[in-house]
Amino acid sequence: FLYANLGRVFNSNLDMMRSLPPEGADKNTNPDSSYPNDFTYLKDYQGMGVAGDLKSSDLKADFVVNIVENSALLNMFKDVAPKRDIILGFKDKPLLLLGIVENIQAYWAAMQKNSDKSSLDSIKKQFETIKADYDVDVEKDIIPNLGNNFTLGMYDAMSINMANINTAAALEVKDTTKIKEAIDKIIAKLKPEQQSMVNRVDINGSQVYMVPAGPVQLYAGFIGKNFTITLGKPMFEKAMSAEIENGFLKEIKEKSLRKSLQEDISIFFFDVQEAIAAAKNFAPMIMSFSPEAQVMMMPEFQKIVDPFDYISTCSRVEGSSMVGEFTFKTKFDKPFFQGVKEVNVQLDSLKKSIKQK
């Protein structure tokens, strides 16, 4: 178990931290550059504790971060709810899942209050450029109309290749009409050659933007209150018909994992076996950079790495604390690090056998 008194650390060193220049700034060569004048948001952190189990066959760590009650930092994560109908509604097995829930309006308010003048001026200047070039006011047209959820998923590793990446992302919005108006304004202000790349297509009665991007095509449009972007038309169609009740969650046996993916305010999930399957599809390209990668295609390789299951992290707000877990799930029948050591020995042996052939 580890504990850090963050409140004491930050409160005792705020003056020193305020005197530090922004990253990359040089006061000797640029005496007019602005420097941070407020690290007040760091005072919102009170303490952090981490506990791990080194005897388990899984690598696990639980953590808790205590935050000042009713602080700007805590308000970014309070009274927000995860909405992941799309990424959790796919029937295909996921390789990767990401979900973030945060009050964007509270975040922007805190940023304006706590950012150093140089950084804030730079952001505002970008907003002014967007306003001048596209007639879109980010502070009035975009930020107030953004919801609290951003989600992303990658699926069906066996069919992933350079032209088929099976990825969907969704950004929750409050007012789809106003966001669509902003998007159309931006498109209308693009150069003719850029405008010609933006196609409007009909998918199941909905207008969707399609933009070619190298070997893939980006599809973007509104599905309910989500501005959804997918790589390829089939993924957009799957997103439109996604239903949690009929999705891949039914195949997950661990109740705690199912609950976390649906209810925690931040999630990250990475299926190791799906990642290995996807990597094999790129084996020829990988081997051109690293000949040793041919080990992936050997039957013995899959047996060696089979104990690795998935990696996940999650967090939630409990009272005035952020609580979460990290898990590297395995099928080892021994402590995690012992199992990893044995896997490395077997992989080294397999690589040597290739060189001897």
Coordinates of N, CA, C and O in Angstrom, one line a residue, residues 43-211:
K43 N -4.6 22.5 -5.6 CA -5.0 22.5 -4.2 C -6.2 21.6 -4.0 O -6.6 21.3 -2.9
D44 N -6.9 21.3 -5.1 CA -8.1 20.5 -5.0 C -7.8 19.0 -4.6 O -8.6 18.3 -4.2
Y45 N -6.5 18.6 -4.9 CA -6.1 17.2 -4.5 C -5.7 17.2 -3.1 O -4.9 18.0 -2.6
Q46 N -6.2 16.2 -2.3 CA -5.9 16.1 -0.9 C -4.9 14.9 -0.6 O -3.9 15.0 0.1
G47 N -5.2 13.8 -1.2 CA -4.3 12.6 -0.9 C -4.6 11.5 -1.9 O -5.6 11.5 -2.6
M48 N -3.7 10.6 -2.1 CA -3.8 9.5 -3.0 C -3.3 8.2 -2.4 O -2.2 8.2 -1.7
G49 N -4.0 7.1 -2.5 CA -3.6 5.8 -2.0 C -3.7 4.8 -3.1 O -4.6 4.8 -3.9
V50 N -2.7 3.8 -3.1 CA -2.6 2.7 -4.1 C -2.3 1.5 -3.4 O -1.4 1.4 -2.5
A51 N -3.1 0.4 -3.7 CA -2.9 -0.9 -3.1 C -2.8 -2.0 -4.1 O -3.6 -1.9 -5.1
G52 N -1.9 -2.9 -4.0 CA -1.8 -4.0 -5.0 C -1.6 -5.3 -4.4 O -1.3 -5.4 -3.2
D53 N -1.9 -6.4 -5.2 CA -1.8 -7.8 -4.7 C -0.7 -8.5 -5.5 O -1.0 -8.8 -6.7
L54 N 0.5 -8.7 -5.0 CA 1.5 -9.3 -5.8 C 1.5 -10.9 -5.8 O 2.2 -11.5 -6.5
K55 N 0.5 -11.4 -5.0 CA 0.4 -12.9 -5.0 C -0.6 -13.4 -6.0 O -0.6 -14.6 -6.3
S56 N -1.4 -12.5 -6.5 CA -2.5 -12.9 -7.4 C -2.0 -13.3 -8.8 O -0.9 -12.8 -9.2
S57 N -2.7 -14.2 -9.5 CA -2.4 -14.5 -10.8 C -2.6 -13.4 -11.8 O -2.1 -13.3 -12.9
D58 N -3.5 -12.4 -11.3 CA -3.7 -11.2 -12.1 C -2.9 -10.0 -11.5 O -2.7 -10.0 -10.3
L59 N -2.5 -9.1 -12.3 CA -1.9 -7.9 -11.8 C -3.0 -6.9 -11.5 O -3.7 -6.5 -12.4
K60 N -3.1 -6.6 -10.2 CA -4.2 -5.7 -9.8 C -3.7 -4.6 -8.9 O -2.8 -4.8 -8.1
A61 N -4.4 -3.4 -9.1 CA -4.1 -2.3 -8.2 C -5.3 -1.5 -8.0 O -6.0 -1.2 -9.0
D62 N -5.6 -1.2 -6.8 CA -6.8 -0.3 -6.5 C -6.2 1.0 -6.1 O -5.2 1.1 -5.4
F63 N -6.9 2.1 -6.5 CA -6.5 3.4 -6.1 C -7.6 4.3 -5.6 O -8.8 4.1 -6.0
V64 N -7.3 5.3 -4.8 CA -8.3 6.3 -4.4 C -7.6 7.7 -4.4 O -6.4 7.8 -3.9
V65 N -8.2 8.7 -4.9 CA -7.7 10.0 -4.9 C -8.7 10.9 -4.2 O -9.9 11.0 -4.7
N66 N -8.4 11.5 -3.1 CA -9.3 12.3 -2.3 C -9.2 13.7 -2.9 O -8.1 14.3 -3.1
I67 N -10.4 14.3 -3.1 CA -10.5 15.7 -3.7 C -11.3 16.6 -2.8 O -12.3 16.1 -2.2
V68 N -11.0 17.8 -2.8 CA -11.7 18.8 -2.0 C -13.2 18.8 -2.4 O -13.5 18.9 -3.6
E69 N -14.1 18.7 -1.5 CA -15.5 18.6 -1.8 C -16.0 20.0 -2.4 O -15.5 21.0 -1.9
N70 N -16.8 19.9 -3.4 CA -17.4 21.1 -4.1 C -16.3 21.9 -4.8 O -16.5 23.0 -5.1
S71 N -15.1 21.3 -5.0 CA -14.1 22.0 -5.8 C -14.4 21.9 -7.3 O -15.2 21.1 -7.8
A72 N -13.7 22.8 -8.0 CA -13.9 22.8 -9.5 C -13.5 21.5 -10.1 O -14.2 21.0 -11.1
L73 N -12.5 20.9 -9.6 CA -12.0 19.6 -10.1 C -13.1 18.5 -9.9 O -13.4 17.8 -10.9
L74 N -13.6 18.4 -8.7 CA -14.6 17.4 -8.5 C -15.9 17.6 -9.3 O -16.6 16.7 -9.7
N75 N -16.2 18.9 -9.4 CA -17.5 19.2 -10.2 C -17.5 18.8 -11.6 O -18.5 18.7 -12.3
M76 N -16.3 18.6 -12.2 CA -16.2 18.1 -13.6 C -16.7 16.7 -13.7 O -17.1 16.2 -14.8
F77 N -16.7 15.9 -12.6 CA -17.1 14.5 -12.6 C -18.3 14.2 -11.8 O -18.7 13.0 -11.8
K78 N -18.9 15.1 -11.1 CA -20.1 14.9 -10.3 C -21.3 15.1 -11.2 O -21.4 15.9 -12.1
D79 N -22.4 14.3 -10.9 CA -23.7 14.5 -11.6 C -23.5 14.3 -13.1 O -24.2 14.9 -13.9
V80 N -22.6 13.4 -13.5 CA -22.5 13.0 -14.9 C -22.8 11.5 -15.0 O -22.4 10.8 -14.1
A81 N -23.4 11.1 -16.1 CA -23.7 9.6 -16.2 C -23.1 9.1 -17.5 O -23.2 9.7 -18.5
P82 N -22.6 7.9 -17.5 CA -22.1 7.3 -18.7 C -23.2 6.9 -19.6 O -24.2 6.3 -19.2
K83 N -23.0 7.1 -20.9 CA -24.0 6.7 -21.9 C -23.2 6.1 -23.1 O -22.6 6.7 -23.9
R84 N -23.2 4.7 -23.1 CA -22.4 4.0 -24.0 C -23.2 3.0 -24.8 O -22.7 1.9 -25.2
D85 N -24.4 3.4 -25.2 CA -25.3 2.5 -25.9 C -24.6 2.1 -27.2 O -24.8 0.9 -27.7
I86 N -23.9 2.9 -27.9 CA -23.3 2.6 -29.2 C -22.1 1.6 -29.0 O -22.2 0.5 -29.6
I87 N -21.1 2.0 -28.3 CA -19.9 1.1 -28.3 C -20.1 -0.2 -27.5 O -19.5 -1.2 -27.8
L88 N -21.1 -0.2 -26.6 CA -21.4 -1.4 -25.9 C -22.5 -2.2 -26.6 O -22.9 -3.3 -26.2
G89 N -23.1 -1.7 -27.7 CA -24.2 -2.3 -28.4 C -23.7 -3.1 -29.6 O -24.6 -3.8 -30.2
F90 N -22.5 -3.1 -30.0 CA -22.0 -3.9 -31.1 C -22.0 -5.4 -30.7 O -21.8 -5.7 -29.5
K91 N -22.3 -6.2 -31.7 CA -22.3 -7.7 -31.4 C -20.9 -8.3 -31.5 O -20.6 -9.3 -30.9
D92 N -20.0 -7.6 -32.3 CA -18.7 -8.1 -32.5 C -17.9 -7.9 -31.2 O -18.0 -7.0 -30.4
K93 N -16.9 -8.9 -31.0 CA -16.1 -8.8 -29.8 C -15.1 -7.6 -29.9 O -14.5 -7.4 -30.9
P94 N -15.0 -6.9 -28.8 CA -14.1 -5.7 -28.9 C -12.7 -6.0 -28.7 O -12.3 -6.9 -27.9
L95 N -11.8 -5.3 -29.4 CA -10.4 -5.3 -29.1 C -10.0 -4.2 -28.1 O -9.2 -4.4 -27.2
L96 N -10.7 -3.1 -28.3 CA -10.4 -1.9 -27.5 C -11.7 -1.1 -27.2 O -12.5 -1.0 -28.1
L97 N -11.8 -0.7 -26.0 CA -12.9 0.2 -25.6 C -12.4 1.3 -24.8 O -11.5 1.2 -23.9
L98 N -12.9 2.5 -25.0 CA -12.5 3.7 -24.2 C -13.8 4.5 -23.9 O -14.6 4.8 -24.8
G99 N -14.0 4.9 -22.7 CA -15.1 5.7 -22.4 C -14.7 6.8 -21.3 O -14.1 6.5 -20.3
I100 N -15.0 8.0 -21.6 CA -14.7 9.1 -20.7 C -16.0 10.0 -20.5 O -16.7 10.3 -21.4
V101 N -16.3 10.3 -19.2 CA -17.4 11.1 -18.9 C -16.9 12.3 -18.1 O -16.2 12.1 -17.1
E102 N -17.2 13.5 -18.6 CA -16.7 14.7 -17.9 C -17.6 15.9 -18.3 O -18.1 16.0 -19.5
N103 N -17.9 16.7 -17.4 CA -18.7 17.9 -17.6 C -17.9 18.9 -18.4 O -17.0 19.6 -17.8
I104 N -18.1 19.0 -19.7 CA -17.2 19.8 -20.6 C -17.3 21.3 -20.2 O -16.3 22.0 -20.2
Q105 N -18.5 21.7 -19.9 CA -18.7 23.2 -19.5 C -18.0 23.5 -18.2 O -17.4 24.6 -18.2
A106 N -18.0 22.6 -17.3 CA -17.3 22.8 -16.0 C -15.8 22.8 -16.3 O -15.0 23.6 -15.7
Y107 N -15.4 21.9 -17.2 CA -13.9 21.8 -17.5 C -13.4 23.1 -18.2 O -12.4 23.6 -17.8
W108 N -14.2 23.6 -19.1 CA -13.8 24.9 -19.8 C -13.8 26.1 -18.8 O -12.9 26.9 -18.9
A109 N -14.8 26.1 -17.9 CA -14.8 27.2 -16.9 C -13.6 27.1 -16.0 O -12.9 28.1 -15.7
A110 N -13.2 25.9 -15.6 CA -12.0 25.7 -14.7 C -10.7 26.0 -15.5 O -9.8 26.6 -14.9
M111 N -10.7 25.7 -16.8 CA -9.5 26.0 -17.6 C -9.3 27.5 -17.7 O -8.2 28.0 -17.6
Q112 N -10.4 28.2 -17.9 CA -10.3 29.7 -18.0 C -9.8 30.3 -16.7 O -9.1 31.3 -16.7
K113 N -10.2 29.7 -15.6 CA -9.8 30.2 -14.3 C -8.4 29.9 -13.9 O -7.7 30.7 -13.3
N114 N -8.0 28.7 -14.3 CA -6.7 28.2 -13.7 C -5.5 28.2 -14.7 O -4.4 28.0 -14.3
S115 N -5.8 28.3 -16.0 CA -4.7 28.2 -17.0 C -3.8 29.5 -16.9 O -4.3 30.6 -16.6
D116 N -2.6 29.3 -17.2 CA -1.7 30.5 -17.3 C -2.1 31.3 -18.5 O -2.7 30.9 -19.5
K117 N -1.8 32.6 -18.4 CA -2.2 33.6 -19.4 C -1.8 33.2 -20.8 O -2.5 33.3 -21.8
S118 N -0.5 32.7 -21.0 CA 0.0 32.4 -22.3 C -0.8 31.3 -22.9 O -1.2 31.3 -24.1
S119 N -1.1 30.2 -22.2 CA -1.9 29.1 -22.7 C -3.3 29.5 -23.1 O -3.8 29.1 -24.1
L120 N -3.9 30.3 -22.2 CA -5.3 30.7 -22.5 C -5.4 31.6 -23.7 O -6.3 31.5 -24.5
D121 N -4.4 32.5 -23.8 CA -4.4 33.4 -24.9 C -4.2 32.6 -26.2 O -4.8 33.0 -27.3
S122 N -3.4 31.6 -26.2 CA -3.2 30.8 -27.4 C -4.5 30.0 -27.8 O -4.8 30.0 -29.0
I123 N -5.2 29.5 -26.8 CA -6.5 28.9 -27.1 C -7.5 29.9 -27.7 O -8.2 29.6 -28.7
K124 N -7.6 31.0 -27.0 CA -8.5 32.0 -27.5 C -8.2 32.5 -28.9 O -9.1 32.8 -29.7
K125 N -6.9 32.6 -29.2 CA -6.5 33.0 -30.6 C -6.9 32.0 -31.6 O -7.3 32.3 -32.7
Q126 N -6.8 30.7 -31.2 CA -7.3 29.6 -32.2 C -8.8 29.8 -32.4 O -9.3 29.6 -33.5
F127 N -9.5 30.0 -31.3 CA -11.0 30.2 -31.4 C -11.3 31.4 -32.4 O -12.2 31.3 -33.2
E128 N -10.5 32.5 -32.2 CA -10.7 33.6 -33.1 C -10.5 33.3 -34.6 O -11.2 33.8 -35.5
T129 N -9.4 32.5 -34.8 CA -9.1 32.1 -36.2 C -10.3 31.2 -36.8 O -10.6 31.4 -37.9
I130 N -10.8 30.3 -36.0 CA -11.9 29.5 -36.4 C -13.2 30.4 -36.7 O -13.9 30.2 -37.7
K131 N -13.4 31.4 -35.9 CA -14.5 32.3 -36.1 C -14.3 33.1 -37.4 O -15.3 33.3 -38.2
A132 N -13.1 33.6 -37.6 CA -12.8 34.3 -38.8 C -12.9 33.5 -40.1 O -13.4 33.9 -41.1
D133 N -12.4 32.2 -40.0 CA -12.3 31.4 -41.2 C -13.6 30.7 -41.5 O -13.9 30.5 -42.7
Y134 N -14.4 30.3 -40.5 CA -15.5 29.4 -40.7 C -16.8 30.0 -40.1 O -17.9 29.3 -40.2
D135 N -16.8 31.2 -39.5 CA -18.0 31.8 -39.0 C -18.6 30.9 -37.9 O -19.9 30.8 -37.7
V136 N -17.8 30.2 -37.1 CA -18.3 29.4 -36.0 C -17.6 29.9 -34.7 O -16.4 30.0 -34.6
D137 N -18.5 30.2 -33.7 CA -18.0 30.7 -32.5 C -17.9 29.5 -31.5 O -18.9 29.0 -31.1
V138 N -16.7 29.0 -31.3 CA -16.5 27.8 -30.5 C -17.1 28.0 -29.1 O -17.8 27.0 -28.6
E139 N -16.9 29.1 -28.4 CA -17.4 29.3 -27.1 C -19.0 29.4 -27.0 O -19.6 29.0 -26.0
K140 N -19.6 29.8 -28.1 CA -21.1 30.0 -28.1 C -21.8 28.8 -28.9 O -22.8 28.4 -28.5
D141 N -21.2 28.4 -30.0 CA -21.8 27.4 -30.8 C -21.5 25.9 -30.5 O -22.3 25.0 -30.7
I142 N -20.2 25.7 -30.0 CA -19.8 24.3 -29.8 C -19.8 23.9 -28.3 O -20.5 23.0 -27.9
I143 N -19.0 24.6 -27.5 CA -18.8 24.2 -26.1 C -20.1 24.0 -25.3 O -20.4 23.0 -24.6
P144 N -21.1 25.0 -25.4 CA -22.3 24.8 -24.6 C -23.2 23.6 -25.1 O -24.1 23.2 -24.4
N145 N -22.9 23.2 -26.3 CA -23.8 22.1 -26.9 C -23.2 20.7 -26.9 O -23.7 19.8 -27.4
L146 N -22.0 20.6 -26.2 CA -21.4 19.3 -26.1 C -21.9 18.6 -24.9 O -22.1 19.2 -23.8
G147 N -22.1 17.3 -25.0 CA -22.5 16.5 -23.9 C -21.3 16.1 -23.1 O -20.2 16.6 -23.2
N148 N -21.5 15.1 -22.2 CA -20.5 14.7 -21.2 C -19.7 13.4 -21.6 O -18.8 13.1 -21.0
N149 N -20.2 12.8 -22.7 CA -19.6 11.5 -23.0 C -18.8 11.4 -24.3 O -19.3 11.9 -25.3
F150 N -17.6 10.8 -24.2 CA -16.9 10.4 -25.4 C -16.6 9.0 -25.3 O -16.1 8.5 -24.3
T151 N -16.9 8.2 -26.4 CA -16.6 6.8 -26.4 C -15.9 6.4 -27.7 O -16.1 7.0 -28.7
L152 N -15.2 5.3 -27.6 CA -14.5 4.7 -28.8 C -14.4 3.2 -28.7 O -14.2 2.7 -27.6
G153 N -14.6 2.5 -29.8 CA -14.4 1.1 -29.7 C -13.8 0.6 -31.0 O -14.0 1.1 -32.1
M154 N -13.1 -0.5 -30.9 CA -12.5 -1.2 -32.1 C -12.8 -2.7 -31.9 O -12.7 -3.3 -30.8
Y155 N -13.3 -3.3 -33.0 CA -13.9 -4.6 -32.9 C -13.4 -5.6 -34.0 O -12.8 -5.2 -35.0
D156 N -13.8 -6.9 -33.7 CA -13.6 -8.0 -34.7 C -12.2 -8.0 -35.3 O -11.9 -7.7 -36.5
A157 N -11.2 -8.3 -34.4 CA -9.8 -8.3 -34.8 C -9.5 -9.1 -36.0 O -8.6 -8.8 -36.8
M158 N -10.1 -10.2 -36.2 CA -9.8 -11.2 -37.3 C -9.9 -10.5 -38.6 O -9.3 -10.9 -39.6
S159 N -10.8 -9.5 -38.8 CA -11.1 -8.9 -40.1 C -10.4 -7.5 -40.2 O -10.6 -6.8 -41.2
I160 N -9.6 -7.1 -39.2 CA -8.9 -5.9 -39.3 C -7.7 -5.9 -40.3 O -6.9 -6.9 -40.3
N161 N -7.6 -4.9 -41.2 CA -6.5 -4.8 -42.1 C -6.4 -3.3 -42.4 O -7.1 -2.5 -41.9
M162 N -5.5 -3.0 -43.3 CA -5.2 -1.6 -43.6 C -6.4 -0.8 -44.1 O -6.5 0.4 -43.9
A163 N -7.3 -1.5 -44.8 CA -8.5 -0.8 -45.3 C -9.8 -1.1 -44.5 O -10.8 -0.6 -44.9
N164 N -9.6 -1.8 -43.4 CA -10.8 -2.2 -42.6 C -10.4 -2.2 -41.2 O -9.9 -3.2 -40.7
I165 N -10.6 -1.1 -40.5 CA -10.1 -1.0 -39.1 C -11.2 -1.2 -38.0 O -10.9 -1.2 -36.8
N166 N -12.4 -1.3 -38.4 CA -13.5 -1.6 -37.5 C -13.6 -0.7 -36.3 O -13.7 -1.2 -35.2
T167 N -13.5 0.6 -36.5 CA -13.5 1.5 -35.4 C -14.7 2.4 -35.4 O -15.1 2.9 -36.5
A168 N -15.2 2.7 -34.2 CA -16.4 3.7 -34.1 C -16.1 4.6 -32.9 O -15.6 4.1 -31.8
A169 N -16.4 5.9 -33.1 CA -16.2 6.8 -32.0 C -17.5 7.6 -31.9 O -18.2 7.9 -32.9
A170 N -17.9 8.0 -30.7 CA -19.1 8.8 -30.5 C -18.9 9.9 -29.5 O -18.4 9.7 -28.4
L171 N -19.4 11.1 -29.8 CA -19.3 12.3 -28.9 C -20.7 12.7 -28.6 O -21.5 13.0 -29.6
E172 N -21.1 12.7 -27.4 CA -22.5 13.1 -27.0 C -22.7 14.6 -27.2 O -21.8 15.4 -26.9
V173 N -23.8 15.0 -27.7 CA -24.1 16.4 -27.9 C -25.5 16.7 -27.3 O -26.3 15.8 -27.1
K174 N -25.7 18.0 -26.9 CA -26.9 18.4 -26.3 C -27.9 18.8 -27.4 O -29.1 18.6 -27.3
D175 N -27.5 19.6 -28.4 CA -28.3 20.1 -29.4 C -27.8 19.7 -30.8 O -26.8 20.3 -31.3
T176 N -28.3 18.7 -31.3 CA -27.8 18.2 -32.6 C -28.0 19.2 -33.7 O -27.1 19.3 -34.6
T177 N -29.0 20.0 -33.7 CA -29.3 21.0 -34.7 C -28.2 22.0 -34.8 O -27.7 22.3 -35.9
K178 N -27.8 22.5 -33.6 CA -26.8 23.6 -33.6 C -25.4 23.0 -34.0 O -24.6 23.7 -34.6
I179 N -25.1 21.8 -33.5 CA -23.8 21.2 -33.9 C -23.8 21.0 -35.4 O -22.8 21.2 -36.1
K180 N -24.9 20.5 -36.0 CA -24.9 20.3 -37.4 C -24.8 21.6 -38.2 O -24.1 21.6 -39.2
E181 N -25.4 22.6 -37.7 CA -25.3 23.9 -38.3 C -23.8 24.4 -38.4 O -23.3 24.9 -39.4
A182 N -23.1 24.1 -37.3 CA -21.7 24.5 -37.2 C -20.9 23.7 -38.2 O -20.0 24.3 -38.8
I183 N -21.2 22.4 -38.3 CA -20.4 21.6 -39.2 C -20.7 22.0 -40.6 O -19.7 22.1 -41.4
D184 N -21.9 22.3 -41.0 CA -22.2 22.7 -42.3 C -21.6 24.1 -42.7 O -21.2 24.3 -43.8
K185 N -21.5 25.0 -41.7 CA -20.8 26.3 -41.9 C -19.3 26.0 -42.2 O -18.8 26.7 -43.1
I186 N -18.7 25.1 -41.5 CA -17.3 24.8 -41.7 C -17.1 24.2 -43.1 O -16.2 24.6 -43.9
I187 N -18.0 23.3 -43.5 CA -17.8 22.7 -44.8 C -18.0 23.7 -45.9 O -17.3 23.7 -46.9
A188 N -19.0 24.6 -45.7 CA -19.3 25.7 -46.7 C -18.1 26.6 -46.9 O -17.9 27.2 -48.0
K189 N -17.2 26.8 -45.9 CA -16.1 27.7 -46.0 C -14.8 27.0 -46.5 O -13.8 27.6 -46.6
L190 N -14.9 25.7 -46.7 CA -13.7 25.0 -47.2 C -13.4 25.4 -48.6 O -14.2 25.8 -49.3
K191 N -12.1 25.1 -49.0 CA -11.8 25.4 -50.4 C -12.5 24.4 -51.3 O -12.9 23.3 -50.8
P192 N -12.8 24.8 -52.5 CA -13.6 23.9 -53.4 C -13.0 22.5 -53.5 O -13.8 21.5 -53.5
E193 N -11.7 22.3 -53.6 CA -11.2 21.0 -53.7 C -11.4 20.2 -52.4 O -11.5 18.9 -52.4
Q194 N -11.5 20.9 -51.3 CA -11.7 20.2 -50.0 C -13.2 19.9 -49.9 O -13.6 18.8 -49.4
Q195 N -14.1 20.8 -50.3 CA -15.5 20.6 -50.3 C -15.9 19.3 -51.1 O -16.8 18.6 -50.8
S196 N -15.2 19.2 -52.2 CA -15.5 18.1 -53.1 C -15.3 16.7 -52.5 O -15.8 15.7 -53.0
M197 N -14.5 16.7 -51.5 CA -14.2 15.4 -50.8 C -15.2 15.1 -49.8 O -15.3 13.9 -49.3
V198 N -16.1 16.0 -49.4 CA -17.1 15.8 -48.4 C -18.4 15.4 -49.1 O -19.0 16.2 -49.8
N199 N -18.8 14.2 -49.0 CA -20.0 13.7 -49.7 C -21.1 13.5 -48.6 O -20.9 13.1 -47.5
R200 N -22.3 13.7 -49.0 CA -23.5 13.5 -48.2 C -24.2 12.3 -48.7 O -24.7 12.3 -49.9
V201 N -24.3 11.3 -47.9 CA -25.0 10.0 -48.3 C -26.1 9.7 -47.4 O -26.2 10.1 -46.3
D202 N -27.0 8.9 -47.9 CA -28.2 8.4 -47.1 C -27.9 7.0 -46.6 O -27.7 6.1 -47.3
I203 N -28.0 6.8 -45.2 CA -27.9 5.5 -44.7 C -29.1 5.3 -43.8 O -29.3 5.9 -42.7
N204 N -29.9 4.4 -44.2 CA -31.2 4.0 -43.4 C -32.0 5.3 -43.1 O -32.5 5.4 -42.0
G205 N -32.1 6.2 -44.0 CA -32.9 7.4 -43.8 C -32.3 8.5 -43.2 O -32.9 9.6 -42.9
S206 N -31.0 8.4 -42.8 CA -30.2 9.5 -42.2 C -29.2 10.0 -43.1 O -28.5 9.3 -43.8
Q207 N -29.0 11.4 -43.1 CA -27.9 12.0 -43.8 C -26.6 11.8 -43.1 O -26.5 12.2 -41.9
V208 N -25.6 11.3 -43.8 CA -24.3 11.1 -43.2 C -23.2 11.6 -44.1 O -23.3 11.6 -45.3
Y209 N -22.2 12.2 -43.5 CA -21.1 12.7 -44.2 C -20.1 11.6 -44.5 O -19.8 10.7 -43.6
M210 N -19.6 11.5 -45.7 CA -18.6 10.6 -46.1 C -17.3 11.3 -46.6 O -17.5 12.1 -47.5
V211 N -16.2 11.0 -46.1 CA -14.9 11.6 -46.5 C -13.9 10.5 -46.7 O -13.6 9.7 -45.8

